[in-house]
Coordinates of C-alpha atoms in Angstrom, one line a residue:
X14 CA 11.4 -20.5 16.5
X15 CA 13.9 -21.3 13.7
X16 CA 16.9 -19.8 11.9
X17 CA 16.3 -18.5 8.4
X18 CA 19.3 -18.6 6.0
X19 CA 20.1 -15.8 3.5
X20 CA 18.4 -16.7 0.2
X21 CA 15.7 -18.9 1.9
X22 CA 12.0 -18.5 0.9
X23 CA 10.3 -17.4 4.1
X24 CA 6.8 -17.9 2.7
X25 CA 4.9 -17.8 -0.5
X26 CA 1.4 -16.2 -0.7
X27 CA -1.4 -15.6 -3.2
X28 CA -3.2 -12.3 -3.0
X29 CA -6.8 -12.0 -1.8
X30 CA -7.4 -9.9 -4.9
X31 CA -5.1 -8.5 -7.7
X32 CA -5.6 -6.5 -10.8
X33 CA -3.4 -5.4 -13.7
X34 CA -2.8 -1.7 -14.0
X35 CA -5.1 -0.1 -16.6
X36 CA -2.6 1.8 -18.7
X37 CA -0.3 -1.3 -18.6
X38 CA -3.1 -3.3 -20.1
X39 CA -4.1 -0.7 -22.7
X40 CA -0.4 -0.6 -23.9
X41 CA -0.7 -4.3 -24.9
X42 CA 1.2 -5.8 -22.0
X43 CA -1.0 -9.0 -22.3
X44 CA -1.4 -10.7 -18.9
X45 CA -3.7 -13.4 -17.5
X46 CA -6.8 -11.5 -16.1
X47 CA -6.6 -13.6 -12.9
X48 CA -3.0 -14.4 -12.0
X49 CA -1.2 -11.7 -14.2
X50 CA 1.0 -14.4 -15.9
X51 CA 2.5 -12.9 -19.0
X52 CA 0.6 -14.2 -22.1
X53 CA 3.1 -13.2 -24.8
X54 CA 5.9 -15.7 -25.5
X55 CA 9.4 -14.4 -24.7
X56 CA 10.0 -13.9 -28.5
X57 CA 6.7 -12.0 -29.0
X58 CA 7.4 -9.9 -26.0
X59 CA 11.1 -9.1 -27.2
X60 CA 9.8 -8.3 -30.7
X61 CA 7.2 -5.8 -29.4
X62 CA 9.5 -4.1 -26.8
X63 CA 12.4 -3.8 -29.2
X64 CA 10.3 -2.8 -32.2
X65 CA 12.0 -5.5 -34.3
X66 CA 9.2 -7.9 -35.7
X67 CA 11.9 -10.2 -37.3
X68 CA 13.8 -10.9 -34.0
X69 CA 14.5 -14.5 -33.3
X70 CA 15.4 -15.6 -29.8
X71 CA 17.9 -18.4 -29.3
X72 CA 16.9 -21.2 -26.9
X73 CA 13.2 -20.5 -27.4
X74 CA 12.5 -23.7 -25.5
X75 CA 13.3 -21.9 -22.3
X76 CA 10.1 -19.8 -22.6
X77 CA 7.5 -21.0 -20.2
X78 CA 4.4 -19.5 -21.9
X79 CA 2.0 -22.1 -23.4
X80 CA -0.4 -20.3 -25.8
X81 CA -2.3 -23.5 -26.4
X82 CA -3.5 -23.5 -22.7
X83 CA -4.8 -19.9 -22.9
X84 CA -8.6 -19.4 -22.6
X85 CA -10.9 -16.5 -23.1
X86 CA -14.0 -15.8 -21.1
X87 CA -16.8 -16.9 -23.5
X88 CA -18.9 -13.8 -22.7
X89 CA -16.4 -10.9 -22.7
X90 CA -13.3 -12.4 -24.3
X91 CA -10.8 -11.3 -21.5
X92 CA -7.9 -13.8 -21.6
X93 CA -6.6 -16.3 -19.0
X94 CA -3.4 -18.4 -19.0
X95 CA -5.4 -21.6 -18.3
X96 CA -8.8 -23.0 -17.7
X97 CA -8.0 -23.1 -13.9
X98 CA -7.5 -19.3 -13.8
X99 CA -10.6 -18.7 -15.9
X100 CA -12.7 -20.9 -13.5
X101 CA -11.1 -19.3 -10.4
X102 CA -11.9 -15.8 -11.7
X103 CA -15.5 -16.8 -12.4
X104 CA -15.9 -18.3 -9.0
X105 CA -14.4 -15.4 -7.1
X106 CA -15.4 -12.1 -8.8
X107 CA -15.7 -12.3 -12.6
X108 CA -19.5 -13.1 -12.8
X109 CA -20.1 -9.7 -11.2
X110 CA -17.6 -7.8 -13.5
X111 CA -18.0 -9.6 -16.8
X112 CA -19.1 -7.0 -19.3
X113 CA -20.2 -9.6 -21.9
X114 CA -20.9 -8.0 -25.3
X115 CA -20.4 -4.5 -23.7
X116 CA -16.7 -5.1 -23.1
X117 CA -15.8 -2.3 -25.6
X118 CA -18.8 0.0 -24.9
X119 CA -17.5 3.3 -23.5
X120 CA -20.9 4.0 -21.9
X121 CA -20.9 0.9 -19.7
X122 CA -20.6 2.1 -16.1
X123 CA -17.4 -0.1 -15.5
X124 CA -15.7 1.3 -18.6
X125 CA -16.7 4.9 -17.5
X126 CA -15.0 4.1 -14.1
X127 CA -11.9 2.7 -15.8
X128 CA -11.7 5.7 -18.2
X129 CA -12.0 8.2 -15.3
X130 CA -9.2 6.4 -13.4
X131 CA -6.9 6.4 -16.4
X132 CA -7.5 10.1 -16.9
X133 CA -6.4 10.7 -13.4
X134 CA -3.6 8.2 -12.8
X135 CA -0.9 8.1 -15.4
X136 CA 2.2 5.8 -15.6
X137 CA 4.2 5.0 -13.6
X138 CA 1.1 3.5 -12.2
X139 CA 0.9 2.5 -8.5
X140 CA -2.7 1.4 -8.0
X141 CA -5.9 0.6 -9.8
X142 CA -9.5 1.3 -9.1
X143 CA -10.2 -2.2 -10.4
X144 CA -8.5 -3.6 -7.3
X145 CA -11.3 -1.9 -5.3
X146 CA -13.9 -3.1 -7.9
X147 CA -12.7 -6.7 -7.5
X148 CA -12.9 -6.4 -3.6
X149 CA -16.5 -5.4 -4.0
X150 CA -17.2 -8.2 -6.6
X151 CA -15.6 -10.8 -4.3
X152 CA -17.9 -10.0 -1.5
X153 CA -20.9 -9.8 -3.8
X154 CA -20.2 -13.3 -5.1
X155 CA -19.2 -14.9 -1.8
X156 CA -21.7 -17.1 0.0
X157 CA -20.0 -16.1 3.4
X158 CA -19.9 -12.3 2.9
X159 CA -19.0 -11.5 6.5
X160 CA -15.8 -13.8 6.1
X161 CA -14.5 -11.7 3.3
X162 CA -15.3 -8.4 4.8
X163 CA -13.5 -9.5 8.0
X164 CA -10.4 -10.5 5.8
X165 CA -10.3 -7.1 4.1
X166 CA -10.7 -5.4 7.5
X167 CA -7.5 -7.0 8.7
X168 CA -5.5 -4.6 6.5
X169 CA -4.1 -1.6 8.3
X170 CA -6.8 1.0 8.9
X171 CA -6.3 4.8 9.3
X172 CA -7.9 7.9 10.9
X173 CA -10.1 9.9 8.6
X174 CA -7.5 12.7 8.2
X175 CA -4.8 10.1 7.3
X176 CA -7.2 8.5 4.7
X177 CA -7.7 12.0 3.2
X178 CA -4.0 12.5 2.9
X179 CA -3.4 9.1 1.4
X180 CA -6.2 9.5 -1.1
X181 CA -4.8 12.9 -2.2
X182 CA -1.3 11.6 -2.5
X183 CA -2.5 8.7 -4.7
X184 CA -4.5 10.9 -7.0
X185 CA -1.9 13.7 -7.1
X186 CA -2.3 17.5 -6.6
X187 CA -4.2 18.2 -9.8
X188 CA -6.8 15.5 -9.3
X189 CA -7.4 15.7 -5.5
X190 CA -10.9 17.1 -6.1
X191 CA -11.9 14.1 -8.2
X192 CA -12.5 11.6 -5.4
X193 CA -16.2 12.6 -5.5
X194 CA -16.4 11.8 -9.2
X195 CA -14.7 8.5 -8.8
X196 CA -17.0 7.7 -5.8
X197 CA -20.1 8.5 -7.9
X198 CA -18.9 6.4 -10.8
X199 CA -17.9 3.5 -8.5
X200 CA -21.3 3.6 -6.8
X201 CA -23.2 3.6 -10.2
X202 CA -21.1 0.6 -11.5
X203 CA -21.1 -1.6 -8.4
X204 CA -23.4 -0.5 -5.6
X205 CA -24.5 -3.3 -3.3
X206 CA -26.8 -3.3 -0.2
X207 CA -24.5 -5.7 1.8
X208 CA -21.6 -3.3 1.4
X209 CA -23.4 0.0 1.7
X210 CA -20.8 1.4 4.1
X211 CA -18.1 1.0 1.4
X212 CA -20.3 3.1 -0.8
X213 CA -20.7 6.1 1.6
X214 CA -18.2 8.9 0.9
X215 CA -16.1 8.0 4.0
X216 CA -16.3 4.3 3.4
X217 CA -15.1 4.8 -0.2
X218 CA -12.2 6.9 1.0
X219 CA -11.3 4.2 3.5
X220 CA -11.3 1.6 0.7
X221 CA -9.1 4.0 -1.4
X222 CA -6.7 4.5 1.5
X223 CA -6.5 0.7 2.1
X224 CA -5.5 0.0 -1.5
X225 CA -3.1 2.9 -1.5
X226 CA -1.1 1.8 1.5
X227 CA -1.4 -2.0 1.3
X228 CA -1.3 -2.6 -2.4
X229 CA 1.9 -4.6 -3.3
X230 CA 3.3 -4.0 -6.8
X231 CA 3.4 -7.2 -9.0
X232 CA 5.6 -7.5 -12.1
X233 CA 5.6 -10.4 -14.5
X234 CA 7.6 -10.9 -17.7
X235 CA 8.1 -13.8 -20.1
X236 CA 11.3 -12.2 -21.4
X237 CA 12.9 -11.9 -18.0
X238 CA 12.0 -15.5 -17.3
X239 CA 13.6 -16.5 -20.5
X240 CA 16.8 -14.5 -19.5
X241 CA 16.9 -16.2 -16.1
X242 CA 16.7 -19.5 -18.0
X243 CA 19.6 -18.5 -20.3
X244 CA 21.7 -17.5 -17.3
X245 CA 21.3 -21.0 -15.8
X246 CA 22.4 -22.8 -18.9
X247 CA 25.8 -24.6 -18.8
X248 CA 27.5 -23.4 -22.0
X249 CA 31.1 -23.4 -23.3
X250 CA 32.8 -20.1 -22.7
X251 CA 32.5 -18.8 -26.3
X252 CA 28.8 -19.7 -26.6
X253 CA 28.1 -18.1 -23.1
X254 CA 29.9 -14.8 -24.3
X255 CA 27.9 -14.8 -27.5
X256 CA 24.6 -15.3 -25.6
X257 CA 25.3 -12.7 -23.0
X258 CA 26.2 -10.0 -25.6
X259 CA 23.0 -10.9 -27.5
X260 CA 21.0 -10.4 -24.3
X261 CA 22.9 -7.1 -23.6
X262 CA 22.2 -5.8 -27.0
X263 CA 18.5 -6.8 -26.8
X264 CA 18.1 -4.8 -23.5
X265 CA 19.8 -1.8 -25.1
X266 CA 17.4 -2.0 -28.1
X267 CA 14.4 -2.3 -25.7
X268 CA 15.6 0.7 -23.7
X269 CA 15.8 2.8 -26.9
X270 CA 12.4 1.7 -28.2
X271 CA 10.4 1.3 -25.0
X272 CA 12.2 2.8 -22.1
X273 CA 11.8 1.3 -18.6
X274 CA 8.3 -0.3 -18.9
X275 CA 9.3 -4.0 -19.5
X276 CA 6.8 -5.9 -17.3
X277 CA 3.2 -6.7 -17.1
X278 CA 2.4 -4.7 -14.0
X279 CA -0.4 -4.7 -11.5
X280 CA -1.0 -4.8 -7.7
X281 CA -2.5 -7.1 -5.1
X282 CA -3.6 -7.3 -1.5
X283 CA -1.4 -9.8 0.4
X284 CA -2.4 -10.5 4.1
X285 CA 0.9 -11.8 5.3
X286 CA 3.2 -9.5 3.4
X287 CA 1.2 -6.4 4.3
X288 CA 1.7 -7.3 8.0
X289 CA 5.5 -7.0 7.6
X290 CA 6.9 -3.7 8.9
X291 CA 9.3 -1.4 7.1
X292 CA 13.0 -1.1 7.7
X293 CA 15.5 1.0 5.8
X294 CA 17.9 -2.1 6.0
X295 CA 15.3 -4.8 5.2
X296 CA 16.1 -8.4 5.9
X297 CA 13.6 -9.8 3.3
X298 CA 12.0 -8.8 0.0
X299 CA 9.2 -9.9 -2.2
X300 CA 9.6 -11.2 -5.7
X301 CA 7.5 -13.1 -8.3
X302 CA 9.8 -15.8 -9.7
X303 CA 6.9 -17.9 -11.1
X304 CA 5.9 -15.3 -13.5
X305 CA 2.5 -14.8 -11.9
X306 CA 0.9 -13.3 -8.8
X307 CA 2.4 -15.7 -6.4
X308 CA 4.6 -13.7 -4.0
X309 CA 7.8 -15.2 -2.7
X310 CA 9.2 -13.5 0.4
X311 CA 12.9 -14.3 0.5
X312 CA 15.6 -13.6 3.2
X313 CA 18.2 -10.9 2.2
X314 CA 20.3 -11.9 5.2
X315 CA 20.4 -14.5 7.9
X316 CA 17.5 -14.0 10.3
X317 CA 17.8 -15.3 13.9
X318 CA 15.0 -16.8 15.9
X319 CA 13.0 -14.0 17.5
X320 CA 14.3 -11.3 15.0
X321 CA 11.5 -9.3 13.2
X322 CA 11.1 -9.8 9.5
X323 CA 11.1 -6.5 7.8
X324 CA 10.6 -5.4 4.2
X325 CA 11.3 -2.0 2.7
X326 CA 8.6 0.3 1.5
X327 CA 11.3 2.3 -0.4
X328 CA 13.2 1.2 -3.5
X329 CA 17.0 0.8 -3.6
X330 CA 17.6 4.4 -4.7
X331 CA 15.3 5.8 -2.0
X332 CA 17.1 3.7 0.7
X333 CA 20.5 5.3 -0.2
X334 CA 19.1 8.8 0.4
X335 CA 19.7 10.8 3.6
X336 CA 17.7 9.9 6.7
X337 CA 15.8 13.2 6.3
X338 CA 14.8 12.3 2.7
X339 CA 13.7 8.8 3.6
X340 CA 11.6 10.1 6.5
X341 CA 10.0 12.6 4.1
X342 CA 8.9 9.9 1.6
X343 CA 7.7 7.6 4.4
X344 CA 5.8 10.3 6.2
X345 CA 4.1 11.6 2.9
X346 CA 3.2 8.0 1.7
X347 CA 2.7 5.9 4.8
X348 CA 2.3 8.5 7.5
X349 CA 4.8 7.1 10.0
X350 CA 8.3 8.1 11.3
X351 CA 10.8 5.3 10.8
X352 CA 12.8 4.2 13.9
X353 CA 14.8 1.3 12.3
X354 CA 18.4 0.5 13.2
X355 CA 19.7 2.6 10.3
X356 CA 17.6 5.6 11.0
X357 CA 18.4 5.5 14.7
X358 CA 22.2 5.3 14.0
X359 CA 21.8 8.4 11.8
X360 CA 19.8 10.4 14.3
X361 CA 22.5 13.1 14.7
X362 CA 22.7 13.8 11.0
X363 CA 21.6 17.3 10.1
X364 CA 18.1 17.5 8.7
X365 CA 19.2 17.8 5.1
X366 CA 17.7 16.6 1.9
X367 CA 19.8 14.5 -0.4
X368 CA 21.3 16.6 -3.2
X369 CA 19.6 14.6 -5.9
X370 CA 16.3 15.2 -4.3
X371 CA 16.8 18.9 -4.0
X372 CA 17.3 19.0 -7.7
X373 CA 14.1 17.2 -8.2
X374 CA 12.2 19.4 -5.9
X375 CA 13.6 22.4 -7.7
X376 CA 12.4 20.8 -10.9
X377 CA 9.1 19.2 -11.4
X378 CA 9.1 17.3 -8.1
X379 CA 8.7 13.7 -7.7
X380 CA 6.1 12.0 -9.8
X381 CA 2.9 11.8 -7.8
X382 CA 2.3 8.4 -6.3
X383 CA 5.8 7.1 -7.4
X384 CA 6.5 5.9 -3.9
X385 CA 3.0 5.1 -3.0
X386 CA 3.8 1.4 -3.0
X387 CA 6.4 -1.0 -2.0
X388 CA 9.0 -1.2 -4.7
X389 CA 7.6 -2.6 -7.9
X390 CA 9.4 -5.9 -7.8
X391 CA 11.0 -7.2 -11.0
X392 CA 10.8 -10.9 -11.6

C-alpha cells in the first residue's frame, strides 16, 4: 500500500477498443482512426472552428500534430496519425472492417449500420455502434478468440431487465423500438459463428448495455494542446497579457461560430478505469493529456493507503445538484443507488429535485443519453 499525492497520475491505460463518434467524424473533426489523435494542426482546427480561414496562430511550433507522419489505409483511405497506428489497427480489427473501394457506398452493410445509428443517436453523442463492431472484429481477427471474449466479459454485466432499461435509455424514447432494426443490420454486417451468442437478440442487447454503461468518453484537441503549451510559456508580462487576450477572443469567436463542440470525440472500453466505483465526491478523474486515447487517471486529492479510488459518473454541474437529483440520474443511467460519503451526509434532505432540473423537466427534459457516460473529459 502506498500514499498517492494530489495531482499524481495513478495509472495510464489504453482501451481494449475505441471508436470516434459517427456524427463527430461526419462534421470533419478529423481524428486518427485508431488512437483518436486529432489530425488537424492547431491552426487548421482554430480556422475551422472560428470560421476564419485567414487566422494565424502565434507560437505555431507548440502544435504537436505532424501531418508528414499521417498515413491512409491503402484500401479504404481512412486516416491514421502514424504507420504504427495503421499497423496496430490492421493487426487488431481493421482487416475485418475495411470497406476498401466501398468506403462511400451507402448500400454496404457496414455503412447501412452506421447510417441507422446516426439517424437514432444525435449529438451530444455518448456512444457508437462502431465500438460494438470493433469488439466483434477484434475477436474475429484474434488467434486466441477465447482470451478476448474473456476480457470483454470482465466488464460489469446486468440482468435482462436492466439491459433493456439501459438500451432504451441509450436510444431514447422515440427510438426504443429500433433495437430490432439495429440488431438485424449488425448481424448482416458482422455475423460470425464463433460469436453466435452476441448475435442472438439477448446477446446483442447485452453488448449494447455493456457499451452503454462502461464506455468512457474520450476527447482530443490539437487546439487545446496548443493552448496548454501557450500557458506553460515563460513570457514577459505584456506579451503574456497579449497572448491571453488573443486566446480569450479566439474562444469567444469559436463559441459564436461552433458552440460547445470543440473536440474530436469518441469512446472506449477501459478495463481498469471501468472497475473504479462512483462517488459524488471523487478522489480521481480521467483525462487525455497526450491528445490520444491514452487515459490518465489522476488524483484530485491525497489518497491514503487502503482508501478506495473513486471517479464520478456525473459531470461537475450534476454533482452540484441535490442528492435526490443525483440519485435520479444515477438510477436512470447506471441502475444503482449511491451511498457515498456525500450522499450519506445528505440523507435527511427532503427528496426534492434541484430547481434548475425542475425547469428542465418542465421544458423538453434532459437530452436522452446525456448522462449515459462518465463525463466527457476535456484534454
